[in-house]
Amino acid sequence: ANYLGALGISIATATAAPIMFLALGQSMVLNIGSIDLSNAAIALLGALLLALAIPSLGLVSFVLILLLVTLIGAINGAVISYAQVPSFALTLGTLAILQTAALVVSGADTIYVSENRELISVLFERQILNAPLTFWIGIVLAFAMWVMLRYTVLGQDMTAMGKNELGAMLSAVPVRRVRIITFALSGFMGGLAGLSIVAQAGSASASGLGSDLLLPGIAAALIGGTSISGGQTNPLNVVFGALTVGFVPIAIQAMGLGAQAQSLVYGIFIILVVALTTVRSREIVIK
């Protein structure tokens, strides 16, 4: 009963918050027909740098970290656009680089936030309807992305790219600029995931909370109805995808299974969702 009550909701929404940020960023990238395998590593590096910077820089550290991770995302998009490197390969390489950077920055230790901790912990400790502020920030951003996709030129360009990139180019869509902006957005959302990790744990570690968010982030985006081959996403549905994924650890614990079962469940989720939703004509290339 506890799992379905206020405590369960609180735990699930706290777990879902960083996953939601990553899934929203991932859904934007998937929507243009690419994938970002580095956004969870961006979140982790951002969390570590934030934990190191908060004691001396306070609120300024939030701005600096978010600018840095947005820049990392933009660089990913620029390299993919101008060097014509497939997003899967490029972001896999970025993932390895950022994981190494996280180990170097942390010295493989846990970085605890001592001074100014209240500046970040308030995002987790302040709750509305048993859900932390980080979760509600994610919902507000999901709504903003939904509006952007449906009512702005940029959003329509993103979807057009995902449906048919060559057609979008012939229709004068600035595909390079759109891709850079999309990956920058994914980096920014990764930064927010990093913020929510530090808010929840009061610390950051290269192997601690947030070090295994890549699969859950992709699973949440796909469960939320984002197409793996581009051109279809709804950020509002991704919120429910993140909540579904957020309940997985609670369900596994309730069934008495070990934590290692989580990755198995996420993997099955991804395979099933892709298999069930990729019902397309054979002429369409799966990217």
XYZ file of N, CA and C in Angstrom:
861
model
N 0.826 -1.208 0.000
C 0.000 0.000 0.000
C 0.859 1.257 0.000
N 2.023 1.171 0.697
C 2.915 2.331 0.749
C 3.390 2.743 -0.639
N 3.539 1.739 -1.515
C 4.058 2.024 -2.851
C 3.052 2.809 -3.693
N 1.777 2.713 -3.339
C 0.748 3.406 -4.108
C 0.284 4.699 -3.435
N 0.753 4.924 -2.203
C 0.348 6.102 -1.456
C 1.261 7.292 -1.703
N 1.231 8.241 -0.762
C 2.012 9.475 -0.897
C 3.498 9.194 -1.011
N 3.979 8.206 -0.218
C 5.411 7.882 -0.253
C 5.813 7.349 -1.624
N 4.975 6.449 -2.160
C 5.274 5.886 -3.478
C 5.291 6.951 -4.557
N 4.330 7.873 -4.511
C 4.275 8.971 -5.487
C 5.509 9.849 -5.364
N 5.897 10.138 -4.114
C 7.072 10.976 -3.874
C 8.342 10.328 -4.432
N 8.505 9.034 -4.171
C 9.693 8.314 -4.649
C 9.693 8.225 -6.175
N 8.522 7.886 -6.749
C 8.429 7.720 -8.201
C 8.696 9.032 -8.943
N 8.130 10.136 -8.455
C 8.333 11.430 -9.132
C 9.764 11.926 -8.950
N 10.360 11.643 -7.785
C 11.765 12.021 -7.568
C 12.673 11.226 -8.501
N 12.360 9.929 -8.662
C 13.135 9.074 -9.573
C 12.917 9.503 -11.019
N 11.670 9.874 -11.324
C 11.309 10.222 -12.702
C 11.889 11.560 -13.154
N 12.162 12.490 -12.211
C 12.563 13.852 -12.595
C 13.805 13.892 -13.492
N 14.968 13.329 -13.080
C 16.126 13.369 -13.987
C 15.893 12.577 -15.272
N 15.140 11.465 -15.159
C 14.821 10.664 -16.349
C 13.982 11.496 -17.316
N 13.039 12.275 -16.772
C 12.169 13.107 -17.613
C 12.967 14.150 -18.379
N 13.900 14.821 -17.691
C 14.726 15.825 -18.377
C 15.502 15.188 -19.534
N 16.121 14.038 -19.266
C 16.897 13.361 -20.306
C 15.991 12.876 -21.433
N 14.829 12.337 -21.069
C 13.895 11.809 -22.077
C 13.350 12.925 -22.961
N 13.084 14.091 -22.370
C 12.590 15.223 -23.166
C 13.658 15.672 -24.163
N 14.904 15.768 -23.699
C 16.000 16.116 -24.616
C 16.175 15.066 -25.691
N 16.126 13.796 -25.271
C 16.280 12.687 -26.223
C 15.144 12.678 -27.237
N 13.926 12.985 -26.795
C 12.779 12.967 -27.711
C 12.934 14.033 -28.802
N 13.522 15.173 -28.449
C 13.760 16.219 -29.446
C 14.760 15.741 -30.502
N 15.818 15.065 -30.031
C 16.851 14.563 -30.951
C 16.296 13.431 -31.815
N 15.558 12.511 -31.206
C 14.946 11.425 -31.983
C 13.971 11.983 -33.012
N 13.301 13.063 -32.663
C 12.317 13.671 -33.560
C 12.933 14.171 -34.860
N 14.217 14.581 -34.825
C 14.875 15.034 -36.062
C 15.591 13.885 -36.777
N 15.414 12.657 -36.263
C 15.996 11.492 -36.929
C 17.393 11.153 -36.473
N 17.828 11.705 -35.332
C 19.148 11.402 -34.772
C 18.971 10.731 -33.422
N 20.092 10.506 -32.709
C 20.040 9.982 -31.340
C 21.191 10.596 -30.563
N 20.999 10.805 -29.265
C 22.045 11.380 -28.418
C 22.373 10.396 -27.297
N 23.457 9.636 -27.487
C 23.868 8.663 -26.476
C 24.694 9.309 -25.367
N 24.968 10.609 -25.501
C 25.855 11.275 -24.535
C 25.109 12.085 -23.489
N 23.772 12.217 -23.610
C 23.104 13.180 -22.728
C 23.114 12.767 -21.258
N 23.119 11.461 -20.975
C 23.213 11.025 -19.576
C 24.606 11.315 -19.011
N 25.632 11.177 -19.851
C 27.002 11.495 -19.410
C 27.159 13.000 -19.221
N 26.482 13.789 -20.057
C 26.470 15.249 -19.885
C 25.846 15.587 -18.534
N 24.755 14.900 -18.188
C 24.077 15.125 -16.903
C 25.003 14.826 -15.740
N 25.728 13.716 -15.839
C 26.616 13.300 -14.748
C 27.782 14.269 -14.572
N 28.394 14.666 -15.697
C 29.499 15.631 -15.616
C 28.988 16.967 -15.069
N 27.807 17.384 -15.534
C 27.210 18.620 -15.032
C 26.965 18.557 -13.531
N 26.491 17.401 -13.054
C 26.231 17.218 -11.621
C 27.517 17.336 -10.815
N 28.581 16.717 -11.297
C 29.879 16.759 -10.607
C 30.438 18.179 -10.563
N 30.398 18.864 -11.697
C 30.915 20.237 -11.755
C 30.085 21.165 -10.870
N 28.783 20.932 -10.846
C 27.902 21.747 -10.005
C 28.221 21.536 -8.523
N 28.408 20.264 -8.135
C 28.726 19.948 -6.737
C 30.049 20.596 -6.319
N 30.976 20.680 -7.258
C 32.268 21.320 -6.970
C 32.157 22.842 -6.915
N 31.262 23.411 -7.731
C 31.204 24.873 -7.894
C 30.271 25.583 -6.917
N 29.208 24.900 -6.470
C 28.219 25.561 -5.604
C 28.820 26.214 -4.350
N 29.733 25.527 -3.629
C 30.248 26.134 -2.396
C 30.887 27.506 -2.601
N 31.558 27.701 -3.730
C 32.246 28.979 -3.940
C 31.468 29.959 -4.813
N 30.690 29.448 -5.763
C 30.020 30.341 -6.726
C 28.525 30.521 -6.460
N 27.939 29.676 -5.642
C 26.517 29.802 -5.343
C 25.635 29.659 -6.575
N 24.658 30.541 -6.704
C 23.694 30.462 -7.808
C 24.339 30.658 -9.178
N 25.466 31.376 -9.222
C 26.161 31.594 -10.500
C 26.575 30.260 -11.116
N 26.878 29.277 -10.253
C 27.313 27.967 -10.756
C 26.214 27.309 -11.587
N 24.928 27.540 -11.232
C 23.818 26.977 -12.001
C 23.896 27.457 -13.454
N 24.065 28.764 -13.608
C 24.089 29.378 -14.943
C 25.294 28.876 -15.735
N 26.464 28.855 -15.088
C 27.694 28.444 -15.777
C 27.620 26.989 -16.236
N 27.106 26.112 -15.371
C 27.016 24.686 -15.725
C 26.028 24.475 -16.862
N 24.880 25.157 -16.795
C 23.878 25.012 -17.861
C 24.401 25.542 -19.194
N 25.175 26.635 -19.153
C 25.797 27.151 -20.376
C 26.801 26.151 -20.938
N 27.596 25.547 -20.048
C 28.619 24.588 -20.485
C 27.993 23.365 -21.147
N 26.986 22.778 -20.492
C 26.383 21.558 -21.049
C 25.620 21.851 -22.343
N 25.038 23.051 -22.427
C 24.366 23.451 -23.672
C 25.388 23.575 -24.791
N 26.567 24.111 -24.468
C 27.648 24.234 -25.446
C 28.136 22.860 -25.907
N 28.270 21.927 -24.955
C 28.681 20.559 -25.320
C 27.680 19.951 -26.305
N 26.394 20.132 -26.012
C 25.360 19.634 -26.918
C 25.444 20.282 -28.289
N 25.662 21.605 -28.308
C 25.770 22.333 -29.580
C 26.974 21.845 -30.389
N 28.080 21.558 -29.704
C 29.276 21.039 -30.396
C 28.969 19.676 -31.010
N 28.264 18.824 -30.263
C 27.818 17.539 -30.832
C 27.064 17.765 -32.137
N 26.085 18.674 -32.092
C 25.264 18.952 -33.273
C 26.071 19.518 -34.424
N 27.038 20.382 -34.109
C 27.863 21.002 -35.156
C 28.757 19.973 -35.838
N 29.365 19.083 -35.039
C 30.250 18.056 -35.616
C 29.448 17.109 -36.506
N 28.260 16.708 -36.021
C 27.396 15.829 -36.817
C 27.009 16.518 -38.125
N 26.681 17.821 -38.051
C 26.204 18.559 -39.221
C 27.298 18.823 -40.240
N 28.452 19.276 -39.757
C 29.495 19.729 -40.690
C 30.498 18.639 -41.066
N 30.713 17.659 -40.167
C 31.650 16.576 -40.492
C 30.917 15.353 -41.027
N 29.581 15.428 -41.037
C 28.750 14.333 -41.545
C 29.023 13.010 -40.819
N 29.258 13.109 -39.506
C 29.446 11.916 -38.686
C 28.067 11.464 -38.195
N 27.745 10.180 -38.320
C 26.438 9.716 -37.813
C 26.290 10.015 -36.321
N 25.091 10.430 -35.918
C 24.873 10.836 -34.524
C 25.174 9.704 -33.546
N 24.855 8.471 -33.933
C 25.108 7.327 -33.049
C 26.597 7.231 -32.727
N 27.434 7.301 -33.768
C 28.883 7.152 -33.575
C 29.475 8.342 -32.824
N 29.068 9.545 -33.213
C 29.630 10.752 -32.594
C 29.286 10.818 -31.115
N 28.016 10.603 -30.776
C 27.611 10.740 -29.369
C 28.103 9.568 -28.523
N 28.355 8.417 -29.150
C 28.975 7.302 -28.427
C 30.404 7.691 -28.033
N 31.096 8.359 -28.960
C 32.444 8.859 -28.657
C 32.415 9.928 -27.579
N 31.442 10.846 -27.681
C 31.296 11.899 -26.675
C 30.997 11.297 -25.309
N 30.183 10.246 -25.290
C 29.864 9.536 -24.052
C 31.144 9.058 -23.361
N 32.030 8.423 -24.127
C 33.281 7.905 -23.552
C 34.157 9.047 -23.023
N 34.239 10.138 -23.789
C 35.056 11.287 -23.375
C 34.519 11.896 -22.079
N 33.199 12.075 -22.012
C 32.583 12.709 -20.840
C 32.656 11.811 -19.610
N 32.544 10.499 -19.801
C 32.686 9.577 -18.666
C 34.093 9.650 -18.093
N 35.089 9.744 -18.979
C 36.473 9.893 -18.531
C 36.652 11.217 -17.807
N 36.076 12.284 -18.372
C 36.163 13.608 -17.739
C 35.528 13.585 -16.347
N 34.402 12.871 -16.213
C 33.726 12.778 -14.918
C 34.615 12.098 -13.879
N 35.315 11.040 -14.300
C 36.229 10.350 -13.383
C 37.392 11.246 -12.981
N 37.931 11.994 -13.957
C 39.057 12.889 -13.678
C 38.631 14.021 -12.752
N 37.496 14.645 -13.064
C 36.999 15.781 -12.266
C 36.735 15.368 -10.823
N 36.165 14.159 -10.641
C 35.793 13.713 -9.297
C 36.914 12.981 -8.576
N 37.969 12.618 -9.317
C 39.003 11.786 -8.719
C 38.452 10.447 -8.280
N 37.385 10.016 -8.958
C 36.672 8.759 -8.649
C 36.078 8.763 -7.241
N 35.922 9.943 -6.659
C 35.326 10.074 -5.328
C 33.928 10.692 -5.430
N 33.183 10.602 -4.343
C 31.894 11.280 -4.254
C 32.121 12.717 -3.805
N 31.563 13.672 -4.545
C 31.697 15.090 -4.197
C 30.453 15.510 -3.410
N 30.638 15.826 -2.144
C 29.509 16.246 -1.304
C 29.396 17.766 -1.309
N 28.170 18.255 -1.414
C 27.930 19.697 -1.367
C 27.832 20.099 0.105
N 28.780 20.906 0.556
C 28.781 21.322 1.962
C 28.155 22.709 2.106
N 28.875 23.732 1.663
C 28.350 25.094 1.742
C 27.332 25.342 0.621
N 26.370 26.212 0.919
C 25.330 26.599 -0.050
C 24.467 25.430 -0.525
N 24.439 24.358 0.229
C 23.676 23.180 -0.194
C 22.183 23.490 -0.330
N 21.708 24.414 0.526
C 20.265 24.729 0.510
C 19.826 25.333 -0.816
N 20.764 25.934 -1.570
C 20.420 26.547 -2.860
C 19.917 25.507 -3.859
N 20.487 24.298 -3.765
C 20.106 23.245 -4.705
C 19.118 22.258 -4.082
N 19.257 21.987 -2.778
C 18.394 20.977 -2.148
C 16.930 21.398 -2.113
N 16.679 22.718 -2.159
C 15.293 23.197 -2.146
C 14.497 22.658 -3.338
N 15.184 22.397 -4.447
C 14.507 21.884 -5.648
C 13.960 20.479 -5.430
N 14.541 19.773 -4.478
C 14.070 18.419 -4.178
C 13.182 18.406 -2.937
N 13.569 19.189 -1.931
C 12.862 19.145 -0.644
C 11.507 19.852 -0.684
N 11.395 20.921 -1.494
C 10.116 21.613 -1.628
C 9.203 20.770 -2.525
N 8.077 20.336 -1.992
C 7.200 19.441 -2.753
C 5.811 20.049 -2.945
N 5.231 19.759 -4.105
C 3.852 20.139 -4.409
C 3.123 18.854 -4.781
N 2.053 18.538 -4.057
C 1.288 17.295 -4.287
C 2.198 16.065 -4.245
N 3.077 16.051 -3.250
C 4.010 14.931 -3.007
C 5.054 14.738 -4.106
N 5.201 15.715 -4.981
C 6.222 15.632 -6.030
C 7.193 16.807 -5.878
N 8.510 16.556 -6.043
C 9.490 17.633 -5.862
C 9.406 18.691 -6.962
N 9.955 19.865 -6.681
C 9.943 20.963 -7.658
C 10.575 20.551 -8.982
N 11.627 19.718 -8.918
C 12.300 19.297 -10.161
C 11.318 18.627 -11.115
N 10.399 17.842 -10.547
C 9.404 17.158 -11.380
C 8.476 18.166 -12.052
N 8.038 19.170 -11.307
C 7.127 20.174 -11.867
C 7.824 21.054 -12.895
N 9.116 21.326 -12.682
C 9.894 22.078 -13.683
C 9.908 21.295 -14.992
N 10.075 19.966 -14.883
C 10.057 19.107 -16.064
C 8.730 19.174 -16.808
N 7.636 19.206 -16.068
C 6.305 19.280 -16.691
C 6.130 20.618 -17.427
N 6.571 21.704 -16.794
C 6.476 23.030 -17.431
C 7.282 23.045 -18.734
N 8.484 22.471 -18.705
C 9.326 22.434 -19.906
C 8.716 21.531 -20.974
N 8.092 20.432 -20.557
C 7.427 19.541 -21.517
C 6.317 20.292 -22.248
N 5.558 21.086 -21.503
C 4.485 21.867 -22.122
C 5.071 22.904 -23.079
N 6.173 23.554 -22.668
C 6.822 24.552 -23.522
C 7.319 23.905 -24.823
N 7.871 22.692 -24.724
C 8.348 21.982 -25.918
C 7.179 21.583 -26.820
N 6.078 21.175 -26.197
C 4.889 20.817 -26.975
C 4.410 22.025 -27.781
N 4.368 23.188 -27.140
C 3.975 24.427 -27.828
C 4.958 24.737 -28.961
N 6.262 24.603 -28.671
C 7.286 24.898 -29.674
C 7.133 24.010 -30.912
N 6.931 22.700 -30.678
C 6.833 21.765 -31.800
C 5.624 22.046 -32.686
N 4.538 22.491 -32.076
C 3.305 22.653 -32.837
C 3.076 24.046 -33.390
N 3.639 25.054 -32.743
C 3.263 26.420 -33.126
C 4.439 27.312 -33.542
N 5.649 26.773 -33.633
C 6.774 27.607 -34.079
C 7.407 27.021 -35.336
N 8.056 27.870 -36.077
C 8.749 27.434 -37.302
C 9.836 26.434 -36.955
N 10.589 26.706 -35.870
C 11.659 25.793 -35.454
C 11.111 24.401 -35.181
N 10.022 24.325 -34.423
C 9.430 23.028 -34.097
C 8.961 22.281 -35.329
N 8.348 23.000 -36.261
C 7.878 22.363 -37.494
C 9.050 21.923 -38.368
N 10.132 22.699 -38.340
C 11.353 22.308 -39.072
C 11.950 21.027 -38.499
N 11.934 20.914 -37.160
C 12.461 19.705 -36.511
C 11.701 18.463 -36.978
N 10.382 18.538 -36.942
C 9.558 17.395 -37.340
C 9.714 17.090 -38.826
N 9.809 18.139 -39.630
C 10.011 17.944 -41.071
C 11.326 17.214 -41.345
N 12.375 17.580 -40.597
C 13.676 16.903 -40.743
C 13.566 15.428 -40.420
N 12.845 15.123 -39.343
C 12.717 13.728 -38.925
C 11.936 12.887 -39.901
N 10.948 13.496 -40.539
C 10.117 12.756 -41.494
C 10.841 12.519 -42.816
N 11.569 13.545 -43.278
C 12.272 13.436 -44.554
C 13.312 14.552 -44.634
N 14.555 14.229 -44.245
C 15.580 15.267 -44.177
C 15.898 15.858 -45.556
N 15.961 15.015 -46.568
C 16.245 15.520 -47.921
C 15.130 16.444 -48.383
N 13.900 16.033 -48.130
C 12.758 16.877 -48.478
C 12.791 18.199 -47.733
N 13.201 18.153 -46.456
C 13.300 19.379 -45.655
C 14.363 20.317 -46.230
N 15.491 19.737 -46.667
C 16.561 20.549 -47.275
C 16.067 21.220 -48.556
N 15.338 20.466 -49.349
C 14.813 21.006 -50.607
C 13.734 22.064 -50.352
N 13.147 22.009 -49.165
C 12.133 23.007 -48.786
C 12.751 24.185 -48.040
N 14.070 24.299 -48.123
C 14.820 25.418 -47.527
C 14.820 25.425 -45.995
N 14.650 24.246 -45.375
C 14.801 24.153 -43.915
C 16.305 24.186 -43.603
N 16.737 25.068 -42.708
C 18.181 25.143 -42.371
C 18.571 23.963 -41.478
N 18.772 22.793 -42.083
C 18.912 21.556 -41.312
C 20.108 21.569 -40.366
N 21.227 22.188 -40.793
C 22.393 22.233 -39.898
C 22.082 23.024 -38.641
N 21.474 24.195 -38.816
C 21.154 25.036 -37.666
C 20.138 24.351 -36.754
N 19.143 23.713 -37.361
C 18.118 23.015 -36.573
C 18.750 21.884 -35.768
N 19.676 21.145 -36.380
C 20.324 20.031 -35.671
C 21.174 20.545 -34.506
N 21.907 21.624 -34.732
C 22.746 22.194 -33.661
C 21.868 22.660 -32.498
N 20.768 23.340 -32.812
C 19.851 23.818 -31.762
C 19.256 22.636 -30.995
N 18.892 21.582 -31.724
C 18.271 20.416 -31.089
C 19.243 19.728 -30.130
N 20.482 19.541 -30.570
C 21.476 18.908 -29.695
C 21.856 19.823 -28.532
N 21.855 21.149 -28.764
C 22.095 22.093 -27.670
C 20.989 21.966 -26.621
N 19.749 21.799 -27.097
C 18.610 21.621 -26.191
C 18.756 20.329 -25.388
N 19.236 19.272 -26.049
C 19.461 18.003 -25.359
C 20.536 18.169 -24.285
N 21.588 18.933 -24.589
C 22.636 19.205 -23.607
C 22.093 19.981 -22.421
N 21.260 21.000 -22.722
C 20.649 21.818 -21.667
C 19.785 20.954 -20.745
N 18.981 20.069 -21.345
C 18.119 19.191 -20.546
C 18.967 18.220 -19.723
N 20.093 17.796 -20.280
C 21.026 16.966 -19.514
C 21.545 17.717 -18.293
N 21.813 19.014 -18.475
C 22.259 19.843 -17.361
C 21.216 19.922 -16.259
N 19.942 20.060 -16.660
C 18.859 20.097 -15.676
C 18.732 18.756 -14.947
N 18.982 17.669 -15.675
C 18.991 16.350 -15.027
C 20.110 16.300 -13.985
N 21.265 16.888 -14.325
C 22.378 16.960 -13.373
C 22.011 17.747 -12.132
N 21.305 18.868 -12.335
C 20.832 19.680 -11.208
C 19.917 18.868 -10.297
N 19.003 18.110 -10.907
C 18.050 17.343 -10.102
C 18.741 16.208 -9.349
N 19.824 15.664 -9.927
C 20.598 14.614 -9.246
C 21.240 15.177 -7.974
N 21.874 16.350 -8.102
C 22.532 16.973 -6.944
C 21.487 17.411 -5.907
N 20.345 17.914 -6.378
C 19.276 18.336 -5.467
C 18.795 17.163 -4.623
N 18.702 16.000 -5.250
C 18.184 14.820 -4.555
C 19.223 14.194 -3.633
N 20.453 14.070 -4.105
C 21.485 13.339 -3.343
C 22.318 14.242 -2.442
N 22.380 15.544 -2.752
C 23.269 16.429 -2.006
C 24.724 16.149 -2.318
N 24.945 15.401 -3.362
C 26.306 15.017 -3.764
C 26.280 14.559 -5.215
N 27.465 14.278 -5.752
C 27.565 13.736 -7.113
C 28.740 12.776 -7.162
N 28.580 11.727 -7.948
C 29.625 10.712 -8.067
C 29.586 10.121 -9.471
N 30.761 9.795 -9.996
C 30.833 9.223 -11.345
C 30.164 7.856 -11.416
N 29.969 7.223 -10.259
C 29.346 5.892 -10.256
C 28.104 5.830 -9.360
N 27.641 6.989 -8.896
C 26.493 7.018 -7.984
C 25.197 7.334 -8.687
N 24.316 8.070 -7.992
C 23.015 8.425 -8.541
C 23.185 9.154 -9.880
N 22.486 8.670 -10.903
C 22.556 9.319 -12.205
C 23.564 8.708 -13.157
N 24.333 7.713 -12.684
C 25.369 7.134 -13.555
C 24.803 6.100 -14.527
N 23.543 5.751 -14.370
C 22.943 4.711 -15.224
C 21.616 5.174 -15.820
N 21.583 6.427 -16.278
C 20.324 7.008 -16.753
C 20.147 6.954 -18.275
N 21.132 6.461 -19.002
C 21.024 6.458 -20.465
C 19.851 5.597 -20.941
N 19.805 4.340 -20.497
C 18.718 3.446 -20.916
C 17.345 3.937 -20.449
N 17.200 4.322 -19.163
C 15.892 4.834 -18.740
C 15.430 6.049 -19.536
N 16.381 6.946 -19.885
C 16.025 8.141 -20.657
C 15.497 7.797 -22.040
N 16.170 6.861 -22.713
C 15.724 6.433 -24.046
C 14.389 5.681 -23.933
N 14.295 4.795 -22.922
C 13.059 4.022 -22.726
C 11.870 4.948 -22.488
N 12.065 5.988 -21.653
C 10.966 6.912 -21.350
C 10.516 7.669 -22.594
N 11.477 8.080 -23.430
C 11.129 8.789 -24.667
C 10.313 7.892 -25.594
N 10.727 6.622 -25.706
C 10.041 5.693 -26.610
C 8.675 5.280 -26.066
N 8.606 5.028 -24.752
C 7.318 4.673 -24.135
C 6.340 5.843 -24.282
N 6.889 7.070 -24.281
C 6.064 8.265 -24.461
C 5.623 8.500 -25.898
N 5.904 7.544 -26.783
C 5.397 7.631 -28.152
C 6.333 8.263 -29.161
N 7.588 8.561 -28.767
C 8.555 9.126 -29.715
C 8.996 8.037 -30.688
N 9.010 8.361 -31.959
C 9.405 7.383 -32.978
C 10.928 7.275 -33.046
N 11.444 6.050 -33.074
C 12.890 5.825 -33.143
C 13.450 6.287 -34.484
N 12.593 6.380 -35.507
C 13.082 6.762 -36.828
C 12.751 8.207 -37.201
N 12.261 8.977 -36.231
C 12.110 10.417 -36.445
C 10.738 10.861 -36.888
N 10.474 12.161 -36.692
C 9.268 12.776 -37.212
C 8.033 12.651 -36.356
N 8.169 12.093 -35.160
C 6.974 11.936 -34.311
C 7.360 11.935 -32.838
N 6.860 12.915 -32.091
C 7.022 12.925 -30.635
C 5.968 13.837 -30.020
N 5.663 13.584 -28.769
C 4.778 14.452 -27.993
C 5.380 14.578 -26.598
N 5.999 15.726 -26.285
C 6.664 15.891 -24.988
C 5.759 15.628 -23.794
N 4.456 15.914 -23.929
C 3.535 15.669 -22.814
C 3.408 14.172 -22.539
N 3.422 13.370 -23.582
C 3.377 11.917 -23.400
C 4.681 11.380 -22.813
N 5.794 12.074 -23.125
C 7.100 11.661 -22.598
C 7.111 11.762 -21.069
N 6.362 12.724 -20.525
C 6.236 12.839 -19.059
C 5.697 11.535 -18.482
N 4.664 10.980 -19.131
C 4.083 9.721 -18.657
C 5.054 8.556 -18.882
N 5.839 8.645 -19.943
C 6.882 7.642 -20.170
C 7.899 7.647 -19.037
N 8.292 8.849 -18.606
C 9.263 8.983 -17.506
C 8.673 8.458 -16.193
N 7.395 8.738 -15.962
C 6.734 8.233 -14.746
C 6.667 6.702 -14.755
N 6.366 6.148 -15.921
C 6.323 4.684 -16.054
C 7.675 4.090 -15.707
N 8.730 4.672 -16.277
C 10.094 4.194 -16.016
C 10.473 4.443 -14.554
N 9.990 5.569 -13.994
C 10.278 5.888 -12.599
C 9.686 4.879 -11.630
N 8.597 4.243 -12.013
C 7.955 3.237 -11.155
C 8.655 1.875 -11.226
N 9.529 1.690 -12.224
C 10.197 0.390 -12.396
C 11.002 -0.020 -11.157
N 11.881 0.857 -10.614
C 12.639 0.452 -9.418
C 11.729 0.112 -8.237
N 10.619 0.860 -8.097
C 9.676 0.601 -6.999
C 9.017 -0.764 -7.191
N 8.609 -1.047 -8.422
C 7.964 -2.328 -8.716
C 8.928 -3.492 -8.490
N 10.176 -3.298 -8.920
C 11.179 -4.357 -8.755
C 11.444 -4.617 -7.271
N 11.529 -3.533 -6.491
C 11.743 -3.671 -5.053
C 10.547 -4.359 -4.396
N 9.345 -3.999 -4.837
C 8.125 -4.597 -4.276
C 8.055 -6.096 -4.562
N 8.621 -6.496 -5.728
C 8.614 -7.921 -6.094
C 9.780 -8.681 -5.481
N 10.649 -7.944 -4.765
C 11.770 -8.590 -4.085
C 12.927 -8.954 -5.002
N 12.988 -8.311 -6.180
C 14.080 -8.588 -7.122
C 15.244 -7.636 -6.873
N 16.418 -8.007 -7.350
C 17.608 -7.188 -7.163
C 17.620 -5.990 -8.094
N 18.467 -4.997 -7.758
C 18.554 -3.767 -8.559
C 19.018 -4.036 -9.984
N 19.785 -5.142 -10.162
C 20.295 -5.450 -11.508
C 19.171 -5.781 -12.490
N 17.984 -6.076 -11.961
C 16.845 -6.380 -12.838
C 16.344 -5.136 -13.571
N 16.699 -3.940 -13.080
C 16.218 -2.706 -13.694
C 16.652 -2.586 -15.147
N 17.946 -2.782 -15.407
C 18.458 -2.657 -16.780
C 17.786 -3.664 -17.702
N 17.524 -4.856 -17.169
C 16.829 -5.889 -17.956
C 15.450 -5.396 -18.370
N 14.720 -4.795 -17.416
C 13.373 -4.290 -17.700
C 13.430 -3.157 -18.719
N 14.389 -2.212 -18.546
C 14.519 -1.096 -19.485
C 14.821 -1.621 -20.892
N 15.708 -2.610 -20.967
C 16.070 -3.176 -22.264
C 14.871 -3.811 -22.958
N 14.078 -4.566 -22.175
C 12.867 -5.204 -22.723
C 11.871 -4.139 -23.183
N 11.717 -3.077 -22.358
C 10.833 -1.963 -22.728
C 11.210 -1.416 -24.102
N 12.509 -1.119 -24.261
C 12.980 -0.493 -25.503
C 12.717 -1.397 -26.703
N 13.070 -2.689 -26.572
C 12.879 -3.626 -27.679
C 11.402 -3.758 -28.047
N 10.557 -3.902 -27.024
C 9.119 -4.067 -27.276
C 8.510 -2.835 -27.930
N 8.840 -1.654 -27.371
C 8.247 -0.420 -27.906
C 8.679 -0.197 -29.353
N 9.960 -0.399 -29.625
C 10.454 -0.203 -30.994
C 9.806 -1.217 -31.935
N 9.735 -2.468 -31.493
C 9.132 -3.507 -32.335
C 7.662 -3.217 -32.624
N 6.948 -2.713 -31.614
C 5.515 -2.476 -31.782
C 5.196 -1.201 -32.557
N 6.115 -0.223 -32.513
C 5.813 1.062 -33.155
C 6.448 1.216 -34.526
N 7.453 0.405 -34.833
C 8.083 0.533 -36.143
C 7.356 -0.336 -37.157
N 6.092 -0.044 -37.344
C 5.296 -0.737 -38.363
C 5.213 0.223 -39.533
N 6.209 0.142 -40.410
C 6.334 1.117 -41.484
C 6.547 0.379 -42.802
N 6.386 1.103 -43.882
C 6.607 0.474 -45.196
C 8.076 0.193 -45.377
N 8.396 -0.827 -46.129
C 9.788 -1.276 -46.274
C 10.645 -0.262 -47.025
N 10.007 0.659 -47.743
C 10.792 1.619 -48.495
C 11.466 2.659 -47.584
N 10.919 2.836 -46.357
C 11.478 3.850 -45.454
C 12.731 3.305 -44.792
N 13.786 4.089 -44.865
C 15.044 3.682 -44.271
C 14.990 3.914 -42.765
N 15.377 2.905 -41.977
C 15.454 3.055 -40.525
C 16.826 3.618 -40.177
N 16.818 4.839 -39.564
C 18.094 5.531 -39.331
C 18.721 5.107 -38.008
